[in-house]
Each structure stands twice: as C-alpha cells, then as structure tokens.
Short mmCIF file of C-alpha atoms and ligand atoms in Angstrom, two decimals:
data_model
loop_
_atom_site.label_atom_id
_atom_site.label_comp_id
_atom_site.label_asym_id
_atom_site.label_seq_id
_atom_site.Cartn_x
_atom_site.Cartn_y
_atom_site.Cartn_z
CA UNK A 533 11.15 13.79 -15.12
CA UNK A 534 12.22 15.05 -18.57
CA UNK A 535 13.29 12.41 -21.09
CA UNK A 536 16.27 14.46 -22.23
CA UNK A 537 18.18 17.23 -20.54
CA UNK A 538 20.14 19.57 -22.83
CA UNK A 539 22.84 21.69 -21.19
CA UNK A 540 23.23 25.10 -22.82
CA UNK A 541 20.88 27.31 -24.85
CA UNK A 542 23.25 28.53 -27.55
CA UNK A 543 23.35 27.48 -31.21
CA UNK A 544 23.84 23.84 -30.14
CA UNK A 545 21.11 23.58 -27.50
CA UNK A 546 18.51 25.51 -29.49
CA UNK A 547 19.33 23.49 -32.65
CA UNK A 548 18.97 20.23 -30.69
CA UNK A 549 15.67 21.38 -29.20
CA UNK A 550 14.29 22.30 -32.62
CA UNK A 551 15.30 18.93 -34.06
CA UNK A 552 13.62 17.09 -31.16
CA UNK A 553 10.45 19.11 -31.65
CA UNK A 554 10.45 18.38 -35.37
CA UNK A 555 10.89 14.68 -34.61
CA UNK A 556 7.79 14.85 -32.40
CA UNK A 557 9.73 14.64 -29.15
CA UNK A 558 8.50 17.20 -26.67
CA UNK A 559 9.85 15.72 -23.48
CA UNK A 560 13.05 17.71 -22.99
CA UNK A 561 14.44 20.49 -20.85
CA UNK A 562 17.22 22.95 -21.67
CA UNK A 563 19.26 24.17 -18.71
CA UNK A 564 21.27 27.38 -19.08
CA UNK A 565 23.39 29.19 -16.53
CA UNK A 566 22.60 32.61 -18.03
CA UNK A 567 19.47 34.72 -17.87
CA UNK A 568 18.81 34.58 -21.61
CA UNK A 569 19.52 32.19 -24.48
CA UNK A 570 22.25 32.77 -27.05
CA UNK A 571 25.40 31.27 -25.49
CA UNK A 572 28.46 32.96 -26.89
CA UNK A 573 26.29 35.57 -28.65
CA UNK A 574 24.79 36.54 -25.29
CA UNK A 575 28.14 36.52 -23.45
CA UNK A 576 30.24 38.49 -25.92
CA UNK A 577 28.92 42.03 -26.06
CA UNK A 578 32.16 43.90 -26.66
CA UNK A 579 32.10 46.81 -29.13
CA UNK A 580 32.50 45.57 -32.70
CA UNK A 581 31.55 41.97 -31.85
CA UNK A 582 30.46 40.25 -35.04
CA UNK A 583 30.81 36.88 -36.65
CA UNK A 584 33.89 36.25 -38.76
CA UNK A 585 32.03 33.66 -40.84
CA UNK A 586 29.51 35.04 -43.37
CA UNK A 587 26.06 35.05 -41.78
CA UNK A 588 24.19 33.28 -44.61
CA UNK A 589 26.35 30.28 -43.63
CA UNK A 590 26.59 30.97 -39.90
CA UNK A 591 22.92 30.13 -39.36
CA UNK A 592 20.72 27.04 -39.43
CA UNK A 593 20.29 25.44 -42.86
CA UNK A 594 16.57 25.01 -42.19
CA UNK A 595 16.00 28.60 -41.12
CA UNK A 596 17.77 30.90 -43.54
CA UNK A 597 17.51 34.52 -42.56
CA UNK A 598 16.80 36.67 -45.63
CA UNK A 599 17.21 39.84 -43.57
CA UNK A 600 20.88 39.84 -42.52
CA UNK A 601 21.95 43.47 -42.75
CA UNK A 602 25.59 42.67 -43.53
CA UNK A 603 27.63 39.78 -44.86
CA UNK A 604 29.22 39.49 -41.39
CA UNK A 605 26.31 40.24 -39.09
CA UNK A 606 26.93 42.01 -35.78
CA UNK A 607 26.44 40.22 -32.45
CA UNK A 608 23.01 41.74 -31.71
CA UNK A 609 21.56 40.48 -35.01
CA UNK A 610 22.89 36.96 -34.49
CA UNK A 611 21.53 36.94 -30.95
CA UNK A 612 18.13 38.19 -32.20
CA UNK A 613 18.15 35.49 -34.91
CA UNK A 614 18.71 32.76 -32.33
CA UNK A 615 15.94 34.13 -30.11
CA UNK A 616 13.62 34.25 -33.12
CA UNK A 617 14.41 30.59 -33.92
CA UNK A 618 13.75 29.54 -30.31
CA UNK A 619 10.39 31.35 -30.38
CA UNK A 620 9.33 30.16 -33.82
CA UNK A 621 9.89 26.50 -32.94
CA UNK A 622 8.61 27.00 -29.36
CA UNK A 623 11.86 25.76 -27.90
CA UNK A 624 12.03 28.77 -25.57
CA UNK A 625 9.26 27.18 -23.48
CA UNK A 626 11.64 24.36 -22.57
CA UNK A 627 14.47 26.53 -21.18
CA UNK A 628 15.28 26.97 -17.49
CA UNK A 629 17.52 29.96 -16.89
CA UNK A 630 19.90 30.68 -14.05
CA UNK A 631 20.61 26.98 -13.76
CA UNK A 632 24.27 25.98 -13.52
CA UNK A 633 25.10 22.30 -13.93
CA UNK A 634 27.50 21.18 -11.22
CA UNK A 635 27.61 17.44 -11.88
CA UNK A 636 26.06 14.73 -14.02
CA UNK A 637 26.14 11.10 -12.86
CA UNK A 638 24.99 7.96 -14.63
CA UNK A 639 23.30 5.37 -12.44
CA UNK A 640 23.45 1.86 -13.89
CA UNK A 641 20.66 0.59 -11.62
CA UNK A 642 18.04 3.17 -12.45
CA UNK A 643 19.50 3.65 -15.96
CA UNK A 644 19.14 7.39 -15.56
CA UNK A 645 21.33 10.45 -15.43
CA UNK A 646 21.18 12.63 -12.34
CA UNK A 647 21.99 16.23 -13.14
CA UNK A 648 22.91 18.27 -10.07
CA UNK A 649 22.39 22.00 -10.49
CA UNK A 650 22.63 25.25 -8.62
CA UNK A 651 19.58 27.32 -9.48
CA UNK A 652 19.44 30.85 -8.16
CA UNK A 653 21.67 29.80 -5.26
CA UNK A 654 19.73 26.62 -4.44
CA UNK A 655 21.06 23.12 -5.09
CA UNK A 656 18.65 21.05 -7.15
CA UNK A 657 18.65 17.96 -9.32
CA UNK A 658 17.01 16.47 -12.37
CA UNK A 659 16.77 12.88 -13.55
CA UNK A 660 16.78 12.15 -17.27
CA UNK A 661 17.07 9.20 -19.62
CA UNK A 662 19.57 11.04 -21.80
CA UNK A 663 21.78 14.10 -21.65
CA UNK A 664 22.99 16.33 -24.48
CA UNK A 665 25.87 18.60 -23.53
CA UNK A 666 25.61 21.71 -25.69
CA UNK A 667 27.70 23.92 -23.43
CA UNK A 668 30.14 24.91 -26.17
CA UNK A 669 33.90 25.30 -25.84
CA UNK A 670 34.20 29.06 -25.41
CA UNK A 671 32.17 30.01 -22.36
CA UNK A 672 34.68 30.06 -19.48
CA UNK A 673 36.85 33.19 -19.77
CA UNK A 674 40.55 32.58 -19.28
CA UNK A 675 42.40 35.17 -17.18
CA UNK A 676 46.17 35.09 -17.60
CA UNK A 677 48.36 34.29 -14.64
CA UNK A 678 50.32 37.56 -14.64
CA UNK A 679 52.20 38.52 -11.45
CA UNK A 680 50.58 41.40 -9.60
CA UNK A 681 47.24 41.23 -11.47
CA UNK A 682 45.34 41.40 -8.16
CA UNK A 683 47.06 44.63 -7.17
CA UNK A 684 45.74 46.70 -10.09
CA UNK A 685 43.89 49.75 -8.77
CA UNK A 686 41.74 50.51 -11.83
CA UNK A 687 38.87 48.70 -13.51
CA UNK A 688 39.53 45.43 -15.28
CA UNK A 689 37.37 42.92 -17.11
CA UNK A 690 37.47 40.15 -19.72
CA UNK A 691 36.30 40.74 -23.30
CA UNK A 692 33.56 38.12 -22.80
CA UNK A 693 32.36 39.93 -19.65
CA UNK A 694 32.41 43.44 -21.06
CA UNK A 695 31.47 46.06 -18.50
CA UNK A 696 29.13 48.53 -20.26
CA UNK A 697 29.18 50.77 -17.18
CA UNK A 698 32.90 51.37 -17.64
CA UNK A 699 33.13 54.44 -19.87
CA UNK A 700 36.44 54.30 -21.74
CA UNK A 701 36.18 57.89 -22.95
CA UNK A 702 39.36 59.75 -22.11
CA UNK A 703 40.81 56.77 -20.21
CA UNK A 704 44.18 55.09 -20.53
CA UNK A 705 43.30 51.56 -21.57
CA UNK A 706 45.54 48.48 -21.74
CA UNK A 707 44.44 45.49 -23.80
CA UNK A 708 46.14 42.14 -23.22
CA UNK A 709 45.83 39.72 -26.12
CA UNK A 710 45.52 40.09 -29.88
CA UNK A 711 43.24 37.21 -30.87
CA UNK A 712 39.87 37.10 -32.67
CA UNK A 713 38.10 39.12 -29.96
CA UNK A 714 40.76 41.85 -29.50
CA UNK A 715 41.07 42.65 -33.18
CA UNK A 716 37.34 43.28 -33.34
CA UNK A 717 37.12 45.72 -30.40
CA UNK A 718 40.54 47.46 -30.57
CA UNK A 719 39.52 49.56 -33.63
CA UNK A 720 36.22 50.42 -31.90
CA UNK A 721 37.73 51.71 -28.65
CA UNK A 722 40.89 53.27 -30.11
CA UNK A 723 39.09 56.51 -30.97
CA UNK A 724 37.36 56.66 -27.60
CA UNK A 725 40.30 56.07 -25.25
CA UNK A 726 42.78 58.84 -24.47
CA UNK A 727 45.51 56.26 -24.84
CA UNK A 728 45.42 52.60 -25.79
CA UNK A 729 48.25 50.13 -25.19
CA UNK A 730 47.86 46.78 -26.95
CA UNK A 731 49.98 43.93 -25.60
CA UNK A 732 50.72 41.35 -28.25
CA UNK A 733 52.35 38.06 -27.30
CA UNK A 734 52.14 36.34 -30.68
CA UNK A 735 51.17 38.24 -33.84
CA UNK A 736 48.13 36.86 -35.66
CA UNK A 737 47.85 36.39 -39.43
CA UNK A 738 45.15 38.75 -40.62
CA UNK A 739 43.15 38.85 -43.86
CA UNK A 740 41.11 41.81 -45.04
CA UNK A 741 37.49 41.55 -43.91
CA UNK A 742 35.28 41.58 -47.01
CA UNK A 743 32.30 42.90 -45.09
CA UNK A 744 29.53 44.61 -47.04
CA UNK A 745 26.03 45.78 -46.36
CA UNK A 746 23.50 43.46 -48.00
CA UNK A 747 21.54 45.79 -50.30
CA UNK A 748 17.78 46.09 -49.69
CA UNK A 749 17.09 44.79 -53.21
CA UNK A 750 19.03 41.60 -52.55
CA UNK A 751 17.30 41.13 -49.19
CA UNK A 752 13.94 41.56 -50.97
CA UNK A 753 14.98 38.86 -53.46
CA UNK A 754 15.97 36.53 -50.59
CA UNK A 755 12.52 37.12 -49.06
CA UNK A 756 10.45 36.62 -52.20
CA UNK A 757 12.50 33.89 -53.87
CA UNK A 758 13.92 31.74 -51.06
CA UNK A 759 15.95 29.75 -53.60
CA UNK A 760 18.19 32.79 -54.08
CA UNK A 761 19.01 32.79 -50.33
CA UNK A 762 19.77 29.07 -50.56
CA UNK A 763 22.01 29.63 -53.61
CA UNK A 764 23.87 32.43 -51.79
CA UNK A 765 24.50 30.14 -48.81
CA UNK A 766 25.67 27.30 -51.07
CA UNK A 767 28.15 29.51 -52.93
CA UNK A 768 29.58 30.79 -49.64
CA UNK A 769 29.78 27.21 -48.36
CA UNK A 770 31.84 26.10 -51.37
CA UNK A 771 34.16 29.13 -51.21
CA UNK A 772 34.83 28.57 -47.50
CA UNK A 773 35.28 24.84 -47.99
CA UNK A 774 37.94 25.43 -50.64
CA UNK A 775 40.06 26.96 -47.86
CA UNK A 776 40.11 23.57 -46.14
CA UNK A 777 42.51 22.23 -48.79
CA UNK A 778 45.50 23.62 -46.89
CA UNK A 779 44.11 22.54 -43.51
CA UNK A 780 42.93 19.11 -44.60
CA UNK A 781 45.11 18.03 -47.49
CA UNK A 782 48.53 19.68 -47.36
CA UNK A 783 49.80 22.65 -45.28
CA UNK A 784 51.85 23.74 -48.35
CA UNK A 785 48.54 24.73 -49.94
CA UNK A 786 48.28 27.46 -47.29
CA UNK A 787 50.85 29.51 -49.27
CA UNK A 788 48.29 31.63 -51.20
CA UNK A 789 46.51 32.46 -47.93
CA UNK A 790 49.83 33.53 -46.40
CA UNK A 791 50.62 35.71 -49.44
CA UNK A 792 47.26 37.40 -49.07
CA UNK A 793 47.94 38.14 -45.38
CA UNK A 794 51.44 39.49 -46.13
CA UNK A 795 50.05 41.76 -48.87
CA UNK A 796 47.40 43.04 -46.43
CA UNK A 797 50.07 43.83 -43.83
CA UNK A 798 52.34 45.52 -46.39
CA UNK A 799 49.48 47.59 -47.73
CA UNK A 800 48.29 48.75 -44.33
CA UNK A 801 51.58 49.12 -42.40
CA UNK A 802 54.20 51.28 -44.11
CA UNK A 803 56.79 51.30 -41.31
CA UNK A 804 59.07 48.24 -41.87
CA UNK A 805 60.03 48.05 -38.18
CA UNK A 806 56.41 47.89 -37.02
CA UNK A 807 55.60 45.50 -39.85
CA UNK A 808 58.33 43.16 -38.66
CA UNK A 809 56.89 43.19 -35.13
CA UNK A 810 53.44 42.36 -36.49
CA UNK A 811 54.60 39.55 -38.80
CA UNK A 812 53.97 36.03 -37.49
CA UNK A 813 56.78 33.45 -37.65
CA UNK A 814 54.51 30.42 -38.02
CA UNK A 815 52.56 28.97 -40.93
CA UNK A 816 49.26 30.68 -41.54
CA UNK A 817 46.32 28.67 -40.22
CA UNK A 818 48.31 27.25 -37.30
CA UNK A 819 46.31 29.74 -35.20
CA UNK A 820 42.93 31.02 -36.32
CA UNK A 821 43.20 33.31 -39.38
CA UNK A 822 41.69 36.63 -38.33
CA UNK A 823 39.69 39.02 -40.47
CA UNK A 824 40.02 42.79 -40.12
CA UNK A 825 40.49 45.78 -42.37
CA UNK A 826 40.59 48.23 -39.46
CA UNK A 827 42.94 46.62 -36.89
CA UNK A 828 46.32 47.61 -38.41
CA UNK A 829 45.18 51.23 -39.03
CA UNK A 830 43.98 51.40 -35.40
CA UNK A 831 47.39 50.24 -34.12
CA UNK A 832 48.99 53.14 -35.99
CA UNK A 833 46.84 55.89 -34.49
CA UNK A 834 48.91 58.45 -32.55
CA UNK A 835 47.16 57.49 -29.29
CA UNK A 836 47.80 53.76 -29.70
CA UNK A 837 50.94 51.83 -28.73
CA UNK A 838 51.35 48.23 -29.83
CA UNK A 839 53.71 46.55 -27.36
CA UNK A 840 55.32 43.37 -28.59
CA UNK A 841 57.83 42.75 -25.78
CA UNK A 842 55.40 40.69 -23.70
CA UNK A 843 53.95 41.38 -20.27
CA UNK A 844 56.18 41.08 -17.17
CA UNK A 845 53.80 42.17 -14.42
CA UNK A 846 50.80 44.22 -13.49
CA UNK A 847 51.14 46.89 -10.83
CA UNK A 848 48.66 49.10 -9.03
CA UNK A 849 48.99 51.69 -11.79
CA UNK A 850 49.36 49.73 -15.00
CA UNK A 851 51.22 47.09 -16.94
CA UNK A 852 54.99 46.56 -17.09
CA UNK A 853 56.34 45.11 -20.32
CA UNK A 854 59.09 42.49 -20.43
CA UNK A 855 61.68 45.19 -21.28
CA UNK A 856 60.88 46.91 -17.96
CA UNK A 857 58.88 49.81 -19.45
CA UNK A 858 55.86 50.77 -17.34
CA UNK A 859 52.65 51.51 -19.23
CA UNK A 860 50.20 53.38 -16.99
CA UNK A 861 46.55 52.38 -17.36
CA UNK A 862 43.17 53.21 -15.83
CA UNK A 863 41.48 50.14 -17.31
CA UNK A 864 42.82 46.71 -18.28
CA UNK A 865 40.85 44.57 -20.73
CA UNK A 866 41.76 40.89 -20.89
CA UNK A 867 41.19 39.57 -24.42
CA UNK A 868 42.90 36.37 -23.42
CA UNK A 869 40.49 33.72 -24.70
CA UNK A 870 38.74 30.84 -22.99
CA UNK A 871 39.39 27.71 -20.91
CA UNK A 872 38.59 25.22 -23.62
CA UNK A 873 39.28 21.88 -21.94
CA UNK A 874 37.55 22.91 -18.71
CA UNK A 875 34.44 23.84 -20.68
CA UNK A 876 33.61 20.12 -20.80
CA UNK A 877 35.34 18.87 -17.66
CA UNK A 878 33.70 21.57 -15.49
CA UNK A 879 30.38 19.75 -16.01
CA UNK A 880 31.87 16.89 -13.92
CA UNK A 881 30.33 14.13 -16.00
CA UNK A 882 30.65 10.68 -14.43
CA UNK A 883 29.64 7.72 -16.59
CA UNK A 884 29.41 4.01 -15.89
CA UNK A 885 31.46 2.91 -12.83
CA UNK A 886 32.24 6.55 -12.03
CA UNK A 887 34.38 7.10 -15.18
CA UNK A 888 35.20 10.77 -15.62
CA UNK A 889 35.79 12.97 -18.64
CA UNK A 890 39.20 14.45 -17.85
CA UNK A 891 41.57 16.69 -19.83
CA UNK A 892 43.83 13.67 -20.39
CA UNK A 893 41.15 11.37 -21.82
CA UNK A 894 38.95 13.92 -23.55
CA UNK A 895 37.94 12.20 -26.76
CA UNK A 896 34.71 11.07 -28.31
CA UNK A 897 33.40 9.04 -31.20
CA UNK A 898 32.66 11.52 -34.01
CA UNK A 899 32.93 14.17 -31.30
CA UNK A 900 29.49 13.12 -30.03
CA UNK A 901 29.43 9.93 -27.94
CA UNK A 902 31.84 8.41 -25.42
CA UNK A 903 32.35 4.77 -24.42
CA UNK A 904 31.31 4.23 -20.79
CA UNK A 905 28.80 7.10 -20.97
CA UNK A 906 25.43 5.62 -22.00
CA UNK A 907 22.83 7.99 -23.43
CA UNK A 908 25.28 10.87 -23.25
CA UNK A 909 25.84 13.11 -26.28
CA UNK A 910 27.98 16.15 -26.95
CA UNK A 911 27.53 18.96 -29.44
CA UNK A 912 30.74 20.72 -30.48
CA UNK A 913 32.57 18.04 -28.51
CA UNK A 914 36.23 17.04 -28.94
CA UNK A 915 37.71 17.48 -32.44
CA UNK A 916 34.71 19.15 -34.00
CA UNK A 917 35.93 22.76 -34.07
CA UNK A 918 36.94 24.33 -37.39
CA UNK A 919 39.56 26.72 -38.64
CA UNK A 920 37.92 27.45 -41.97
CA UNK A 921 34.14 27.64 -41.89
CA UNK A 922 30.92 27.63 -39.86
CA UNK A 923 30.58 25.42 -36.78
CA UNK A 924 26.79 25.63 -37.12
CA UNK A 925 27.18 23.13 -39.97
CA UNK A 926 29.00 20.78 -37.57
CA UNK A 927 26.29 21.23 -34.92
CA UNK A 928 23.60 20.24 -37.42
CA UNK A 929 25.52 17.06 -38.36
CA UNK A 930 25.87 16.18 -34.67
CA UNK A 931 22.19 16.81 -33.98
CA UNK A 932 21.35 14.34 -36.77
CA UNK A 933 23.70 11.81 -35.15
CA UNK A 934 21.92 12.18 -31.80
CA UNK A 935 18.52 11.74 -33.47
CA UNK A 936 19.83 8.69 -35.26
CA UNK A 937 20.92 7.16 -31.91
CA UNK A 938 17.51 7.92 -30.43
CA UNK A 939 15.89 6.19 -33.43
CA UNK A 940 18.07 3.11 -32.85
CA UNK A 941 16.81 3.07 -29.25
CA UNK A 942 13.20 3.40 -30.32
CA UNK A 943 13.46 0.72 -33.03
CA UNK A 944 15.22 -1.80 -30.85
CA UNK A 945 13.03 -1.28 -27.79
CA UNK A 946 16.23 -0.61 -25.84
CA UNK A 947 16.73 2.06 -23.23
CA UNK A 948 20.49 2.64 -23.37
CA UNK A 949 22.83 3.22 -26.26
CA UNK A 950 26.60 3.45 -25.92
CA UNK A 951 29.40 3.60 -28.44
CA UNK A 952 31.84 0.67 -28.31
CA UNK A 953 35.40 1.16 -27.02
CA UNK A 954 36.76 -0.28 -30.30
CA UNK A 955 34.80 2.13 -32.52
CA UNK A 956 35.92 5.08 -30.41
CA UNK A 957 39.57 3.90 -30.47
CA UNK A 958 39.58 3.30 -34.24
CA UNK A 959 38.00 6.67 -34.91
CA UNK A 960 40.40 8.62 -32.69
CA UNK A 961 43.54 6.81 -33.84
CA UNK A 962 42.74 7.69 -37.46
CA UNK A 963 41.85 11.25 -36.48
CA UNK A 964 45.07 11.81 -34.54
CA UNK A 965 47.15 10.34 -37.40
CA UNK A 966 45.62 12.92 -39.74
CA UNK A 967 46.04 15.71 -37.20
CA UNK A 968 49.75 15.07 -36.73
CA UNK A 969 50.32 16.09 -40.36
CA UNK A 970 48.04 19.12 -40.21
CA UNK A 971 49.08 22.77 -40.03
CA UNK A 972 48.01 23.09 -36.37
CA UNK A 973 50.74 20.62 -35.36
CA UNK A 974 53.25 21.27 -38.14
CA UNK A 975 52.85 25.04 -38.40
CA UNK A 976 55.25 26.00 -35.58
CA UNK A 977 52.86 27.73 -33.18
CA UNK A 978 51.24 27.26 -29.79
CA UNK A 979 47.48 27.58 -29.73
CA UNK A 980 44.42 26.68 -27.68
CA UNK A 981 43.82 23.93 -30.24
CA UNK A 982 46.62 21.85 -28.65
CA UNK A 983 46.57 20.51 -25.09
CA UNK A 984 49.54 20.48 -22.68
CA UNK A 985 50.93 17.36 -24.46
CA UNK A 986 50.58 18.90 -27.91
CA UNK A 987 47.53 16.74 -28.76
CA UNK A 988 44.88 18.44 -30.82
CA UNK A 989 41.57 17.71 -29.09
CA UNK A 990 39.82 20.72 -30.59
CA UNK A 991 39.64 20.53 -34.38
CA UNK A 992 38.21 18.42 -37.14
CA UNK A 993 41.00 17.87 -39.69
CA UNK A 994 39.00 17.70 -42.90
CA UNK A 995 36.24 18.96 -45.11
CA UNK A 996 32.92 19.51 -43.37
CA UNK A 997 31.02 17.50 -45.99
CA UNK A 998 33.13 14.48 -45.04
CA UNK A 999 32.22 14.98 -41.39
CA UNK A 1000 28.54 15.37 -42.31
CA UNK A 1001 28.56 12.22 -44.46
CA UNK A 1002 30.21 10.14 -41.73
CA UNK A 1003 28.32 11.55 -38.76
CA UNK A 1004 24.70 12.27 -39.59
CA UNK A 1005 23.71 8.59 -39.24
CA UNK A 1006 24.89 6.44 -36.35
CA UNK A 1007 26.39 3.14 -37.56
CA UNK A 1008 24.49 0.43 -35.75
CA UNK A 1009 27.62 -1.76 -35.58
CA UNK A 1010 29.50 0.88 -33.61
CA UNK A 1011 26.90 1.02 -30.85
CA UNK A 1012 25.73 -1.37 -28.14
CA UNK A 1013 22.17 -1.13 -26.87
CA UNK A 1014 20.71 -2.68 -23.75
CA UNK A 1015 17.09 -3.38 -22.89
CA UNK A 1016 15.50 -2.70 -19.53
P1 NAP B 924 42.25 33.73 -28.37
O1 NAP B 924 42.12 33.59 -29.81
O2 NAP B 924 42.58 32.54 -27.55
O3 NAP B 924 43.29 34.89 -28.12
C1 NAP B 924 43.79 35.15 -26.84
C2 NAP B 924 44.87 36.19 -26.95
O4 NAP B 924 45.36 36.44 -25.65
C3 NAP B 924 46.06 35.74 -27.79
O5 NAP B 924 46.57 36.82 -28.47
C4 NAP B 924 47.02 35.24 -26.71
O6 NAP B 924 48.37 35.27 -27.11
C5 NAP B 924 46.78 36.27 -25.64
N1 NAP B 924 47.17 35.81 -24.33
C6 NAP B 924 46.69 34.74 -23.65
N2 NAP B 924 47.32 34.63 -22.46
C7 NAP B 924 48.23 35.64 -22.41
C8 NAP B 924 49.19 36.05 -21.45
N3 NAP B 924 49.36 35.38 -20.31
N4 NAP B 924 49.96 37.12 -21.73
C9 NAP B 924 49.81 37.78 -22.89
N5 NAP B 924 48.92 37.44 -23.84
C10 NAP B 924 48.14 36.38 -23.59
O7 NAP B 924 40.91 34.32 -27.69
P2 NAP B 924 39.76 35.16 -28.38
O8 NAP B 924 40.32 36.26 -29.17
O9 NAP B 924 38.75 35.48 -27.34
O10 NAP B 924 39.14 34.11 -29.38
C11 NAP B 924 38.86 32.79 -28.95
C12 NAP B 924 38.10 32.07 -30.01
O11 NAP B 924 36.79 32.60 -30.03
C13 NAP B 924 38.61 32.25 -31.41
O12 NAP B 924 39.65 31.38 -31.75
C14 NAP B 924 37.37 31.99 -32.21
O13 NAP B 924 37.18 30.61 -32.38
C15 NAP B 924 36.30 32.55 -31.32
N6 NAP B 924 35.91 33.90 -31.73
C16 NAP B 924 35.18 34.00 -32.85
C17 NAP B 924 34.79 35.23 -33.28
C18 NAP B 924 33.94 35.31 -34.50
O14 NAP B 924 33.83 36.35 -35.06
N7 NAP B 924 33.32 34.23 -34.96
C19 NAP B 924 35.16 36.37 -32.61
C20 NAP B 924 35.91 36.25 -31.46
C21 NAP B 924 36.29 35.00 -31.03
P3 NAP B 924 49.05 33.99 -27.82
O15 NAP B 924 48.55 34.00 -29.23
O16 NAP B 924 50.48 34.19 -27.68
O17 NAP B 924 48.55 32.78 -27.06
#
C-alpha cells in the first residue's frame, strides 16, 4: 500500500513527486490515465502549440532550463523538459500509466483512502493514507452542443485530441472557437488548407507575441553562470507580476493593456469593418489575454473567412452560420476549450460521511485542502488559476503547503489532518469579496472562469507572491489533526 497516491503526472504531479523525494519520502505512487507523463503538454499536440508564458518562468524554480530555444518554448520542448525532470529526480519510476481514477472514498474506520481505478480495461483499487489530486483543470475537452453535430460526414476532432493522421492539405476546414488554442493553430493551418472558415463567438483581446529565439551565446551564459538564468527568470517574474495590478488592484489599471491590444488590431487589420467584428466589447482581462502576432494576418488571407455571426447548426456537409449561410467543410476542428468544473468532480471524491465535491460546493482552503476531506490535497484546485503569469509558481506554493501538512502530521504523531470549516469559510468569504470587484466579474464578459451562478471558482485574485507567502506553510491553527 503506497503512503500517498498522486493523481496526474503533469507539472503538478511531477512537481509533487520531486518534492516528496527531496523530503526523503519515497512511498508514493502517481496514477495517470495517459500512456506518458506531461499532462496538458502531452495532450495538446496541435500545430503551433506553445506556452504563452515565457519559458524561463514556466518551469520549476529548482530546475531552471538553460537550453530553452525560444522565449515561448514550443510544446515538444516543454514536454521534453518535464520528462527530463521526472527522470532526473527518479519520479518516473513511481508512475503507473493507463490508469484512470473512477472514484476516491475516505473510510473513517480504516483512516485510509480507497482509490478505484480502471487500468487497461480492468477495475482495480489502491489504498493510501493520503491523496494529492494533480489532475489539472484543462484535461477534459469540451465539445459544444451544436444541433446536427452528429450528422457531419467529414472528419472532426478537438484541438486537445489533434488527429495527426488527418492531412489538412487541400481540405476545406472549419474551426469553431477563437480562444488560446485556436489562435495558435489557425496561422499554422491557414496556409495548408484549401479553405479555412473560423467561427468566432466572442472576439478575444490579443497582444503581440514578443517571441524570440534565445541566442546561443545567451544559452551558453545560462549554462556556465547559472545566476544569469536565475536573474532572467526573476526579471520576467517581476514584469509579469506588474500586469496583476489591473487584475488584483483596480480594473481601471487595465487601460494601458487595452490600448496596446487596440493598437495591435489597428496595425494588423486595415479594413475598419473587419476590425469592428474583431473588437471585443468587454474589458480586457475579463477573458484570458491572448498573444499572437500571426493570427490577424492569417484571418486576412484570401483562403480564410472569419465568421462572426455565430454557429446555428452543423449539417452533413458543413457548418451553417446564424445568418443562414452554409459553409461547406471536409474537416471540423473544435477549439472549444475544456470542462473545468468536471475536471475535479469527475474524480468522484467522497470524504467523511460520504461528502462529495460538487460543482455547487467546489471550494477549498488556499485551493489545496477541503473540510470533511482528511488527508486530501489538491494542486491547481479552486481559485488558484491565473490570468497574468505562470501557474507553475502556484503549483510550487501548493506543494510546499502539502509538505507542511505532512510535517504537522509527522511532528504531532497524528495520522489525519483536515482543515477546519471555519478556516475554509473565512478564506473563501474574503476571496469571493475580492473577486466580486475584479475584472473577471466586472468586465462584462462570460468566461470559463465563472460558473453557472457567476461565481468565480477558477482564479486567484491577487499577486502570486501574496499567495506564496500565505500558502507555503500550513497554519497549525487552521487544521485539526487526529491520532490513531
Ligand atoms: P477557451 O479559451 O475556453 O476557448 C474556447 C473557444 O471556443 C472560445 O472562443 C469560445 O467562445 C468558443 N466556443 C465554446 N463553445 C462554443 C460554441 N458552442 N459555439 C461557438 N463557439 C464556442 O479554450 P482554449 O482556447 O482551448 O483555451 C483554454 C485554456 O487553456 C486557456 O484559457 C488557457 O488557460 C489554456 N491554454 C494555454 C495555452 C498556453 O499557451 N499556455 C494555450 C492554449 C490554451 P466564447 O469566448 O464565446 O466562449
């Protein structure tokens, strides 16, 4: 029986495993539904997939990579980096692949979690003293509920399940969605397809992407003088954090970011009618700010049609827009995002007395622990996503919080630790008060950050250093421990 089961072998699960190893704790297992580690960087293999946070920051603070080829590294490099980290710290030996978690139940008598899995078609189960959910929020593709979708006669797939066997050369391709994924692959496939129709429901705010190759000389300096790599990361951290002023302090401070996006649109789109169709009507930052210097030019290619009327239905031969115009297609690509709430609830976690994590009650203390769920921890849990910088920083803060809880257990000779209802309530009331004033609620848009009741259960509303300072150590007073 492993002491700790970690669910998911992405940035969260691998980071947790490394921290446990460093702390001298070898008794853990990582379960992953895929056939390789990497999480989102394994799943998303669409053309042009890259990180939109600079790589020196989108990496572990304890394992800087001096060899990033570009400021915004492509998917393959990030995936390779994560595999290298897993190997270097021998965390890969702890991973079980092809293992989907169906259910996790706490048993108050045995004081253990039972994790029910389906492994290569067979139902199995594990018992563990503690569970860390590192499944991430963006791993269940969301397919839109468009009438007639099942009748389409051509190929169709989701951006996070890219079909490499589907050659788009010379095909008529329809893309539904214009979020962070679509704007990365639309410029890549525009030249390949005979015709590309891009269905936009809500225009995104887009900034130029300041991507550059990292010169060999600079990479050599990062390798020989590691302090230079650290300094580079720190400068990027501060620049990104400055953007949080508008998110965290006052939405009015978003104005310079909006001016920058408007200038980018004006510079790249000359036609005022098209520009109007591509201009958002909500405050910048309300949805994720996207980065691309090639998306607007791609939309203006002669073989590309941006459709802004909305989608009415899908037929056997293509997509019909809301104005009744039929757009024939051989391939439909859904770039329609992920089921965020279900990413946690699909694990069917049942705590003390059968309590469930449901979409309506999805909250946690510091995004990590939940009252009624002893020895249960989440990485990238509720309200720990970011609109302005790297979530790897958040993961590292959460990993420290988990270790701190485990230390409390060890010191007190206890075998369960559970956050108090009061601490969780206080924390979330304050958080939601702050969120009500933030751009995601005030900015006049709908986004996956808000649930069906308009409650933001996705994002952290502040600076990341504040989160780090408050989270990395568990406050003993906020937790109850029990002895065997
Ligand atoms: P997304 O941001 O949720 O975008 C989904 C797109 O699909 C939106 O344009 C949405 O329109 C549209 N859509 C959804 N349902 C639709 C429907 N029924 N009819 C028409 N359009 C529909 O998804 P994503 O682009 O996959 O990105 C998800 C998240 O992944 C991002 O926010 C980001 O956190 C992450 N990501 C990160 C990177 C990176 O480089 N680090 C890259 C890609 C993704 P509306 O706007 O109107 O809802």
